[in-house]
mmCIF file of C-alpha atoms and ligand atoms in Angstrom:
data_model
loop_
_atom_site.group_PDB
_atom_site.id
_atom_site.type_symbol
_atom_site.label_atom_id
_atom_site.label_comp_id
_atom_site.label_asym_id
_atom_site.label_seq_id
_atom_site.Cartn_x
_atom_site.Cartn_y
_atom_site.Cartn_z
ATOM 1 C CA MET A 1 72.012 -25.654 53.012
ATOM 2 C CA LYS A 2 68.329 -26.336 54.297
ATOM 3 C CA GLN A 3 67.061 -28.987 52.702
ATOM 4 C CA LYS A 4 63.990 -28.497 50.084
ATOM 5 C CA ASP A 5 60.539 -29.460 51.712
ATOM 6 C CA ILE A 6 59.388 -32.629 49.766
ATOM 7 C CA TYR A 7 55.665 -33.437 50.311
ATOM 8 C CA ILE A 8 54.320 -36.873 48.356
ATOM 9 C CA LEU A 9 50.889 -37.873 48.470
ATOM 10 C CA GLY A 10 50.633 -41.013 48.492
ATOM 11 C CA ILE A 11 47.088 -43.452 47.617
ATOM 12 C CA GLU A 12 46.895 -46.952 47.695
ATOM 13 C CA SER A 13 43.755 -48.280 46.073
ATOM 14 C CA SER A 14 44.727 -51.787 45.121
ATOM 15 C CA CYS A 15 41.987 -54.317 46.926
ATOM 16 C CA ASP A 16 39.358 -53.337 49.659
ATOM 17 C CA ASP A 17 41.538 -50.625 51.507
ATOM 18 C CA THR A 18 41.178 -47.172 50.564
ATOM 19 C CA SER A 19 44.041 -45.265 51.897
ATOM 20 C CA ALA A 20 46.204 -41.940 51.513
ATOM 21 C CA ALA A 21 49.336 -40.830 53.036
ATOM 22 C CA ILE A 22 51.065 -37.516 53.048
ATOM 23 C CA ILE A 23 55.332 -38.004 53.343
ATOM 24 C CA HIS A 24 57.233 -35.098 53.834
ATOM 25 C CA ASN A 25 61.301 -35.956 52.889
ATOM 26 C CA GLY A 26 60.985 -39.560 53.284
ATOM 27 C CA LYS A 27 58.850 -39.134 57.189
ATOM 28 C CA VAL A 28 55.387 -40.047 57.415
ATOM 29 C CA LEU A 29 53.320 -37.152 58.516
ATOM 30 C CA SER A 30 49.159 -39.219 58.638
ATOM 31 C CA ASN A 31 48.605 -42.393 56.965
ATOM 32 C CA ILE A 32 44.800 -43.052 56.841
ATOM 33 C CA ILE A 33 42.999 -46.056 56.027
ATOM 34 C CA ALA A 34 39.250 -47.056 55.490
ATOM 35 C CA ASN A 35 38.872 -51.212 55.305
ATOM 36 C CA GLN A 36 35.553 -52.092 54.465
ATOM 37 C CA GLU A 37 33.451 -53.715 56.438
ATOM 38 C CA VAL A 38 31.367 -55.284 53.425
ATOM 39 C CA HIS A 39 33.516 -57.944 52.502
ATOM 40 C CA ALA A 40 33.790 -59.593 55.850
ATOM 41 C CA LYS A 41 30.290 -61.571 55.370
ATOM 42 C CA TYR A 42 31.218 -63.011 51.526
ATOM 43 C CA GLY A 43 34.458 -64.657 53.281
ATOM 44 C CA GLY A 44 36.840 -62.873 50.478
ATOM 45 C CA VAL A 45 36.803 -59.062 48.669
ATOM 46 C CA VAL A 46 33.742 -58.888 46.463
ATOM 47 C CA PRO A 47 35.661 -56.942 43.602
ATOM 48 C CA GLU A 48 32.146 -54.867 42.618
ATOM 49 C CA LEU A 49 31.497 -54.021 46.485
ATOM 50 C CA ALA A 50 34.825 -52.988 46.659
ATOM 51 C CA SER A 51 35.634 -50.499 43.434
ATOM 52 C CA ARG A 52 31.750 -48.749 45.426
ATOM 53 C CA ALA A 53 33.318 -48.810 48.150
ATOM 54 C CA HIS A 54 36.788 -46.899 47.176
ATOM 55 C CA GLN A 55 34.755 -44.308 45.226
ATOM 56 C CA GLN A 56 32.984 -43.430 48.441
ATOM 57 C CA ASN A 57 35.281 -42.761 50.175
ATOM 58 C CA ILE A 58 38.393 -41.877 48.523
ATOM 59 C CA VAL A 59 37.670 -38.224 48.962
ATOM 60 C CA PRO A 60 37.160 -37.990 52.486
ATOM 61 C CA VAL A 61 40.287 -40.647 53.032
ATOM 62 C CA VAL A 62 42.503 -38.067 50.721
ATOM 63 C CA GLN A 63 41.403 -35.401 52.557
ATOM 64 C CA GLN A 64 42.112 -36.371 56.035
ATOM 65 C CA ALA A 65 45.340 -37.347 54.776
ATOM 66 C CA ILE A 66 46.148 -33.701 54.400
ATOM 67 C CA GLU A 67 44.311 -31.901 57.090
ATOM 68 C CA ARG A 68 46.585 -34.584 59.187
ATOM 69 C CA ALA A 69 49.736 -34.161 57.993
ATOM 70 C CA GLY A 70 49.062 -30.344 58.831
ATOM 71 C CA ILE A 71 49.419 -28.595 55.179
ATOM 72 C CA THR A 72 47.441 -27.744 52.162
ATOM 73 C CA LYS A 73 47.210 -29.144 48.930
ATOM 74 C CA GLU A 74 49.177 -26.406 47.227
ATOM 75 C CA GLN A 75 52.200 -27.331 49.482
ATOM 76 C CA LEU A 76 52.024 -30.869 47.652
ATOM 77 C CA SER A 77 55.221 -31.605 45.575
ATOM 78 C CA ALA A 78 53.353 -35.023 44.103
ATOM 79 C CA ILE A 79 51.423 -37.123 44.042
ATOM 80 C CA ALA A 80 51.559 -41.015 44.174
ATOM 81 C CA PHE A 81 49.269 -44.392 42.968
ATOM 82 C CA THR A 82 49.254 -47.530 43.304
ATOM 83 C CA ARG A 83 49.379 -48.532 39.254
ATOM 84 C CA GLY A 84 48.809 -52.701 39.978
ATOM 85 C CA PRO A 85 48.767 -55.597 40.432
ATOM 86 C CA GLY A 86 45.100 -55.639 42.135
ATOM 87 C CA LEU A 87 41.209 -55.721 40.979
ATOM 88 C CA MET A 88 40.776 -54.007 37.922
ATOM 89 C CA GLY A 89 37.805 -51.739 39.392
ATOM 90 C CA SER A 90 39.757 -50.509 42.626
ATOM 91 C CA LEU A 91 43.140 -50.288 41.092
ATOM 92 C CA LEU A 92 41.142 -47.486 38.550
ATOM 93 C CA VAL A 93 39.446 -45.265 40.995
ATOM 94 C CA GLY A 94 42.719 -44.127 42.741
ATOM 95 C CA THR A 95 44.504 -43.656 39.091
ATOM 96 C CA SER A 96 41.289 -41.887 37.996
ATOM 97 C CA PHE A 97 42.059 -39.244 40.854
ATOM 98 C CA ALA A 98 45.251 -39.412 41.589
ATOM 99 C CA LYS A 99 45.493 -37.882 37.839
ATOM 100 C CA SER A 100 42.726 -35.472 38.144
ATOM 101 C CA LEU A 101 43.973 -33.706 41.389
ATOM 102 C CA ALA A 102 48.062 -33.954 39.728
ATOM 103 C CA VAL A 103 46.933 -32.066 36.850
ATOM 104 C CA GLY A 104 44.408 -29.544 39.085
ATOM 105 C CA LEU A 105 47.571 -28.949 41.561
ATOM 106 C CA ASN A 106 49.672 -28.925 37.844
ATOM 107 C CA ILE A 107 52.376 -31.275 39.710
ATOM 108 C CA PRO A 108 54.021 -34.456 38.677
ATOM 109 C CA LEU A 109 52.247 -37.841 38.590
ATOM 110 C CA ILE A 110 54.062 -40.779 39.379
ATOM 111 C CA ASP A 111 52.393 -45.017 39.296
ATOM 112 C CA VAL A 112 53.890 -46.600 41.718
ATOM 113 C CA ASN A 113 54.163 -50.500 41.887
ATOM 114 C CA HIS A 114 52.775 -52.075 44.895
ATOM 115 C CA MET A 115 54.608 -54.970 45.180
ATOM 116 C CA GLN A 116 58.004 -52.531 45.283
ATOM 117 C CA ALA A 117 55.795 -50.651 47.572
ATOM 118 C CA HIS A 118 55.610 -53.317 50.226
ATOM 119 C CA ILE A 119 59.342 -53.439 49.422
ATOM 120 C CA LEU A 120 60.324 -50.061 49.743
ATOM 121 C CA ALA A 121 58.612 -49.353 53.163
ATOM 122 C CA HIS A 122 61.373 -50.071 54.514
ATOM 123 C CA PHE A 123 62.920 -46.957 54.072
ATOM 124 C CA ILE A 124 60.111 -44.518 55.319
ATOM 125 C CA LYS A 125 62.126 -42.832 58.062
ATOM 126 C CA GLU A 126 61.548 -43.814 61.731
ATOM 127 C CA GLU A 127 62.611 -43.247 65.211
ATOM 128 C CA ASN A 128 64.969 -46.547 65.775
ATOM 129 C CA ALA A 129 64.277 -47.462 62.488
ATOM 130 C CA LYS A 130 66.522 -49.751 60.986
ATOM 131 C CA ILE A 131 67.288 -49.365 57.645
ATOM 132 C CA PRO A 132 68.070 -52.535 55.236
ATOM 133 C CA PRO A 133 71.394 -51.908 52.852
ATOM 134 C CA PHE A 134 71.589 -53.049 49.500
ATOM 135 C CA PRO A 135 71.625 -55.983 48.793
ATOM 136 C CA PHE A 136 69.514 -57.798 50.957
ATOM 137 C CA ILE A 137 66.672 -59.979 50.465
ATOM 138 C CA CYS A 138 63.017 -59.809 51.237
ATOM 139 C CA LEU A 139 60.280 -62.551 51.518
ATOM 140 C CA THR A 140 56.861 -60.793 50.689
ATOM 141 C CA ILE A 141 53.831 -62.274 52.038
ATOM 142 C CA SER A 142 50.562 -61.051 51.176
ATOM 143 C CA GLY A 143 47.213 -62.394 50.062
ATOM 144 C CA GLY A 144 48.113 -62.152 46.894
ATOM 145 C CA HIS A 145 51.464 -62.895 46.546
ATOM 146 C CA THR A 146 54.745 -65.160 48.192
ATOM 147 C CA GLN A 147 57.703 -64.329 47.073
ATOM 148 C CA ILE A 148 61.398 -64.004 47.562
ATOM 149 C CA VAL A 149 62.917 -61.075 46.263
ATOM 150 C CA LYS A 150 67.314 -59.915 46.771
ATOM 151 C CA ILE A 151 66.902 -56.042 45.841
ATOM 152 C CA GLU A 152 70.007 -54.576 44.520
ATOM 153 C CA ASN A 153 68.343 -51.166 44.670
ATOM 154 C CA TYR A 154 65.306 -49.387 45.327
ATOM 155 C CA PHE A 155 63.575 -49.949 42.195
ATOM 156 C CA ASP A 156 66.707 -52.875 41.125
ATOM 157 C CA MET A 157 64.796 -56.084 41.768
ATOM 158 C CA GLU A 158 65.465 -60.200 41.132
ATOM 159 C CA VAL A 159 62.647 -62.799 41.814
ATOM 160 C CA LEU A 160 64.523 -65.515 43.520
ATOM 161 C CA GLY A 161 61.714 -68.295 44.227
ATOM 162 C CA GLU A 162 57.639 -68.039 44.432
ATOM 163 C CA THR A 163 54.956 -69.741 44.617
ATOM 164 C CA ILE A 164 53.488 -72.621 42.134
ATOM 165 C CA ASP A 165 50.233 -72.131 43.696
ATOM 166 C CA ASP A 166 48.356 -70.236 46.942
ATOM 167 C CA ALA A 167 49.916 -67.307 48.442
ATOM 168 C CA VAL A 168 50.760 -67.679 52.034
ATOM 169 C CA GLY A 169 47.751 -65.083 52.802
ATOM 170 C CA GLU A 170 45.390 -67.125 51.050
ATOM 171 C CA ALA A 171 46.281 -70.406 53.232
ATOM 172 C CA PHE A 172 45.596 -68.560 56.418
ATOM 173 C CA ASP A 173 42.663 -67.020 54.938
ATOM 174 C CA LYS A 174 41.153 -70.418 53.254
ATOM 175 C CA SER A 175 42.016 -72.240 56.681
ATOM 176 C CA ALA A 176 40.326 -69.732 58.202
ATOM 177 C CA LYS A 177 37.147 -70.217 56.232
ATOM 178 C CA ILE A 178 37.569 -73.610 56.620
ATOM 179 C CA LEU A 179 37.030 -72.886 60.432
ATOM 180 C CA GLY A 180 34.103 -70.650 59.855
ATOM 181 C CA LEU A 181 36.168 -67.708 60.872
ATOM 182 C CA PRO A 182 35.207 -64.645 58.799
ATOM 183 C CA TYR A 183 37.236 -62.790 55.949
ATOM 184 C CA PRO A 184 40.018 -62.030 56.603
ATOM 185 C CA GLY A 185 41.010 -65.021 58.551
ATOM 186 C CA GLY A 186 45.008 -64.326 58.652
ATOM 187 C CA PRO A 187 44.879 -61.938 61.976
ATOM 188 C CA LEU A 188 42.181 -64.661 64.148
ATOM 189 C CA ILE A 189 44.322 -68.129 63.273
ATOM 190 C CA ASP A 190 47.580 -65.545 64.722
ATOM 191 C CA LYS A 191 45.416 -64.138 67.824
ATOM 192 C CA TYR A 192 43.601 -67.886 68.901
ATOM 193 C CA ALA A 193 47.344 -69.908 68.003
ATOM 194 C CA GLN A 194 48.515 -67.516 70.920
ATOM 195 C CA GLN A 195 46.680 -69.307 73.518
ATOM 196 C CA GLY A 196 47.394 -72.567 71.274
ATOM 197 C CA ASN A 197 49.522 -76.022 70.927
ATOM 198 C CA PRO A 198 51.898 -75.762 67.881
ATOM 199 C CA LYS A 199 52.450 -78.831 68.065
ATOM 200 C CA ALA A 200 49.535 -80.252 68.869
ATOM 201 C CA TYR A 201 48.443 -81.210 64.855
ATOM 202 C CA PRO A 202 51.469 -82.041 62.754
ATOM 203 C CA PHE A 203 50.419 -81.289 59.518
ATOM 204 C CA THR A 204 52.986 -81.814 56.430
ATOM 205 C CA GLN A 205 55.019 -79.847 54.538
ATOM 206 C CA PRO A 206 55.205 -79.754 50.794
ATOM 207 C CA LYS A 207 57.834 -80.561 48.917
ATOM 208 C CA VAL A 208 58.648 -78.362 45.857
ATOM 209 C CA GLY A 209 61.968 -76.411 44.994
ATOM 210 C CA ASP A 210 64.537 -74.897 47.247
ATOM 211 C CA LEU A 211 62.793 -71.471 46.797
ATOM 212 C CA GLU A 212 59.341 -72.767 46.011
ATOM 213 C CA PHE A 213 56.393 -72.378 47.600
ATOM 214 C CA SER A 214 53.282 -74.298 47.734
ATOM 215 C CA PHE A 215 50.488 -73.888 49.557
ATOM 216 C CA SER A 216 47.456 -75.612 48.266
ATOM 217 C CA GLY A 217 48.017 -78.886 49.207
ATOM 218 C CA LEU A 218 48.239 -77.963 53.127
ATOM 219 C CA LYS A 219 44.710 -76.396 52.343
ATOM 220 C CA THR A 220 43.525 -79.377 50.904
ATOM 221 C CA GLN A 221 45.092 -81.517 53.893
ATOM 222 C CA ILE A 222 43.488 -79.299 56.589
ATOM 223 C CA LEU A 223 40.168 -79.702 54.915
ATOM 224 C CA TYR A 224 40.230 -83.235 54.973
ATOM 225 C CA PHE A 225 41.376 -82.963 58.248
ATOM 226 C CA ILE A 226 38.649 -80.823 59.656
ATOM 227 C CA GLN A 227 36.406 -82.856 57.853
ATOM 228 C CA LYS A 228 36.991 -86.280 59.773
ATOM 229 C CA ASN A 229 37.071 -84.889 62.820
ATOM 230 C CA VAL A 230 34.057 -82.938 63.155
ATOM 231 C CA LYS A 231 32.461 -86.667 61.566
ATOM 232 C CA GLU A 232 33.524 -87.825 65.303
ATOM 233 C CA ASN A 233 33.250 -85.400 67.058
ATOM 234 C CA PRO A 234 30.684 -82.140 66.131
ATOM 235 C CA ASN A 235 32.513 -79.836 68.322
ATOM 236 C CA PHE A 236 35.468 -80.569 66.533
ATOM 237 C CA ILE A 237 36.245 -76.801 66.399
ATOM 238 C CA THR A 238 35.104 -75.156 68.552
ATOM 239 C CA GLU A 239 36.865 -77.729 72.098
ATOM 240 C CA ASN A 240 40.353 -77.145 69.780
ATOM 241 C CA LEU A 241 40.584 -73.738 67.601
ATOM 242 C CA ASN A 242 43.189 -72.596 69.514
ATOM 243 C CA ASP A 243 45.949 -75.646 68.870
ATOM 244 C CA ILE A 244 44.149 -76.306 65.886
ATOM 245 C CA CYS A 245 45.291 -71.846 64.981
ATOM 246 C CA ALA A 246 48.622 -72.828 66.867
ATOM 247 C CA SER A 247 49.305 -75.728 64.219
ATOM 248 C CA ILE A 248 48.290 -74.267 60.890
ATOM 249 C CA GLN A 249 50.692 -71.240 61.827
ATOM 250 C CA HIS A 250 53.449 -73.257 63.243
ATOM 251 C CA THR A 251 53.604 -75.077 59.669
ATOM 252 C CA ILE A 252 53.149 -72.162 58.136
ATOM 253 C CA VAL A 253 55.569 -70.137 59.348
ATOM 254 C CA GLU A 254 57.875 -73.056 59.302
ATOM 255 C CA ILE A 255 58.357 -72.970 55.932
ATOM 256 C CA LEU A 256 58.124 -69.530 55.161
ATOM 257 C CA VAL A 257 62.355 -70.472 57.415
ATOM 258 C CA LYS A 258 62.828 -72.700 55.886
ATOM 259 C CA LYS A 259 62.785 -71.328 52.411
ATOM 260 C CA LEU A 260 64.863 -68.176 54.003
ATOM 261 C CA LYS A 261 67.071 -70.394 54.888
ATOM 262 C CA ASN A 262 67.653 -71.713 51.794
ATOM 263 C CA THR A 263 68.146 -68.175 50.072
ATOM 264 C CA VAL A 264 70.958 -67.064 52.810
ATOM 265 C CA LYS A 265 73.028 -70.475 51.546
ATOM 266 C CA GLN A 266 72.476 -70.028 48.114
ATOM 267 C CA THR A 267 72.807 -66.289 47.688
ATOM 268 C CA GLY A 268 75.522 -65.645 50.903
ATOM 269 C CA ILE A 269 72.779 -62.435 51.605
ATOM 270 C CA LYS A 270 72.120 -62.422 55.485
ATOM 271 C CA HIS A 271 70.379 -59.473 55.184
ATOM 272 C CA ILE A 272 66.844 -60.200 55.555
ATOM 273 C CA ALA A 273 63.485 -58.118 55.768
ATOM 274 C CA ILE A 274 59.752 -59.341 55.492
ATOM 275 C CA ALA A 275 56.960 -57.582 53.774
ATOM 276 C CA GLY A 276 52.920 -57.140 52.904
ATOM 277 C CA GLY A 277 50.166 -58.617 54.915
ATOM 278 C CA VAL A 278 51.302 -61.369 56.308
ATOM 279 C CA SER A 279 54.753 -59.872 57.466
ATOM 280 C CA ALA A 280 51.985 -58.510 60.391
ATOM 281 C CA ASN A 281 51.996 -62.260 61.869
ATOM 282 C CA SER A 282 53.381 -62.449 65.473
ATOM 283 C CA GLU A 283 54.487 -65.813 65.125
ATOM 284 C CA ILE A 284 57.322 -65.144 61.885
ATOM 285 C CA ARG A 285 57.899 -61.903 63.475
ATOM 286 C CA LYS A 286 59.210 -63.748 66.530
ATOM 287 C CA ARG A 287 60.935 -65.759 64.288
ATOM 288 C CA LEU A 288 63.316 -63.587 62.611
ATOM 289 C CA ILE A 289 63.902 -62.219 66.207
ATOM 290 C CA THR A 290 65.814 -65.102 67.668
ATOM 291 C CA ALA A 291 67.241 -65.529 63.947
ATOM 292 C CA GLU A 292 69.472 -62.660 64.845
ATOM 293 C CA LYS A 293 70.649 -64.575 67.688
ATOM 294 C CA HIS A 294 70.655 -67.882 66.485
ATOM 295 C CA TRP A 295 72.248 -67.640 62.776
ATOM 296 C CA GLY A 296 73.967 -64.305 62.710
ATOM 297 C CA TRP A 297 71.377 -62.872 59.671
ATOM 298 C CA THR A 298 70.218 -58.981 60.554
ATOM 299 C CA THR A 299 66.442 -58.963 60.024
ATOM 300 C CA TYR A 300 64.375 -56.058 58.771
ATOM 301 C CA ILE A 301 60.698 -56.509 60.657
ATOM 302 C CA PRO A 302 58.128 -53.373 59.151
ATOM 303 C CA LYS A 303 56.244 -51.556 61.564
ATOM 304 C CA PHE A 304 52.890 -53.515 62.348
ATOM 305 C CA GLU A 305 51.195 -50.255 60.424
ATOM 306 C CA TYR A 306 53.709 -50.639 57.350
ATOM 307 C CA THR A 307 52.362 -54.320 56.601
ATOM 308 C CA THR A 308 49.465 -54.343 55.655
ATOM 309 C CA ASP A 309 47.772 -52.394 52.923
ATOM 310 C CA ASN A 310 48.828 -48.372 53.264
ATOM 311 C CA ALA A 311 49.454 -45.832 51.504
ATOM 312 C CA ALA A 312 52.703 -44.632 53.546
ATOM 313 C CA MET A 313 54.439 -47.299 51.387
ATOM 314 C CA ILE A 314 52.906 -46.008 48.015
ATOM 315 C CA ALA A 315 54.134 -42.444 49.208
ATOM 316 C CA ILE A 316 57.786 -43.593 49.975
ATOM 317 C CA ALA A 317 58.045 -45.755 46.797
ATOM 318 C CA GLY A 318 57.262 -42.422 45.215
ATOM 319 C CA TYR A 319 59.550 -40.245 47.090
ATOM 320 C CA LEU A 320 62.393 -42.554 46.293
ATOM 321 C CA LYS A 321 60.926 -41.292 42.409
ATOM 322 C CA TYR A 322 60.676 -37.796 42.944
ATOM 323 C CA LEU A 323 64.110 -37.865 43.600
ATOM 324 C CA ASP A 324 65.045 -39.899 40.540
ATOM 325 C CA ASN A 325 63.141 -37.456 38.505
ATOM 326 C CA ASP A 326 61.144 -40.194 37.716
ATOM 327 C CA TYR A 327 57.134 -39.102 36.841
ATOM 328 C CA SER A 328 54.693 -40.697 34.947
ATOM 329 C CA ASP A 329 53.098 -39.643 31.503
ATOM 330 C CA ILE A 330 49.067 -38.386 32.222
ATOM 331 C CA SER A 331 48.277 -41.723 30.062
ATOM 332 C CA VAL A 332 49.668 -44.493 32.389
ATOM 333 C CA ALA A 333 47.185 -46.661 32.540
ATOM 334 C CA ALA A 334 46.017 -48.601 36.006
ATOM 335 C CA LYS A 335 47.495 -52.671 35.755
ATOM 336 C CA ALA A 336 46.063 -56.206 37.397
ATOM 337 C CA ARG A 337 48.603 -57.875 36.690
ATOM 338 C CA LEU A 338 51.886 -56.506 37.111
ATOM 339 C CA LYS A 339 55.504 -57.973 38.336
ATOM 340 C CA VAL A 340 57.753 -56.795 41.475
ATOM 341 C CA THR A 341 59.784 -56.292 38.616
ATOM 342 C CA GLU A 342 57.838 -54.195 36.136
HETATM 343 O O1 LIG B 1 49.215 -57.041 51.590
HETATM 344 P P1 LIG B 1 47.548 -57.095 52.168
HETATM 345 O O2 LIG B 1 47.114 -56.434 53.175
HETATM 346 O O3 LIG B 1 46.967 -57.545 50.947
HETATM 347 C C1 LIG B 1 47.679 -58.227 49.517
HETATM 348 O O4 LIG B 1 47.976 -56.825 48.906
HETATM 349 O O5 LIG B 1 47.052 -59.029 49.786
HETATM 350 O O6 LIG B 1 48.112 -58.415 52.687
HETATM 351 C C2 LIG B 1 46.828 -59.521 53.292
HETATM 352 C C3 LIG B 1 46.871 -60.621 53.415
HETATM 353 C C4 LIG B 1 45.547 -61.786 53.744
HETATM 354 O O7 LIG B 1 45.701 -62.499 53.859
HETATM 355 C C5 LIG B 1 45.262 -61.621 55.617
HETATM 356 O O8 LIG B 1 44.882 -62.616 56.271
HETATM 357 C C6 LIG B 1 46.996 -61.099 55.734
HETATM 358 O O9 LIG B 1 47.703 -60.528 54.631
HETATM 359 N N1 LIG B 1 47.094 -60.912 56.909
HETATM 360 C C7 LIG B 1 47.489 -62.279 58.476
HETATM 361 C C8 LIG B 1 47.599 -61.365 59.856
HETATM 362 N N2 LIG B 1 47.203 -60.277 59.166
HETATM 363 C C9 LIG B 1 47.154 -59.922 57.825
HETATM 364 N N3 LIG B 1 48.317 -63.253 57.775
HETATM 365 C C10 LIG B 1 48.532 -63.672 58.781
HETATM 366 N N4 LIG B 1 48.845 -63.224 60.284
HETATM 367 C C11 LIG B 1 48.644 -61.819 60.252
HETATM 368 N N5 LIG B 1 48.535 -61.484 61.880
HETATM 369 ZN ZN1 LIG B 2 49.882 -55.916 49.757
#
């Protein structure tokens, strides 16, 4: 029997990227992302400006996603959107747009949890993609979250450990800010680190529980280290940028890998995935590849375009819910705080 054609439009607007994607039976046909340059000069996302930019971007971004997919909006089976977590003003733009389009087309509306979607991006059907079997462990590392999650099934997740203060993306971005780099600094630290010596400046790791993370102490350590050295040599940062970035990145990745080792030891699960914006980091990706050889893990590294915020991950989560007839009521409301288990 021929499989029914299921087309899902995914809409993501939780932070500072407006994105829309079309998924056909689990495969991505289009994934359009409009980044908001406006925040770079402020050193972080300005919620009011983010919301306004989403309003400007959402119509053309959705239109492009449908065009690029080569379908018409009448072919859509359902509309999936990010309900939370995220910035309220940003979430509201995607939520109300998704609702009106679903009502206009008379098709189901499906709300998606952004954190679940980062993890479920691993189920996008791609050529040669490795799909993790249940149960598996996912290290979710983004600008707002740092969690070790056990995934029993698509929507059956348990948080085994998380950060007690800053998220790992914040650790990258705040360190970058101390170095005078623009927001978001994570990808820039990664770039400069490629040419640097990761052992140049040893930073100490925090002492917290086996599956817990803490990054605020590291940030303070880096701040004092930079202040002290700049006092002695005003050109310290520019003269040593590559080594400083490599050392910061190395310390952070060491922490992440150590926590994953603890998780494997505690759970016995050796199927290890990473997800979220920081999973774009080249060093964590390299370390997971070598973990297959050294420790017998099977690791799952998302395709680069599905690491940072994107609507393909929202659409795949929506597709999986659609298969379960798990639709939302039109009264569903955006939620700024939402746990990965909600
Ligand atoms: O998942 P995401 O796009 O948004 C949130 O939901 O937070 O993650 C954004 C975070 C930012 O902190 C950004 O600096 C970080 O991901 N990031 C990176 C890299 N690419 C993005 N951090 C380190 N290395 C990278 N290559
Ligand atoms: Zn995200």
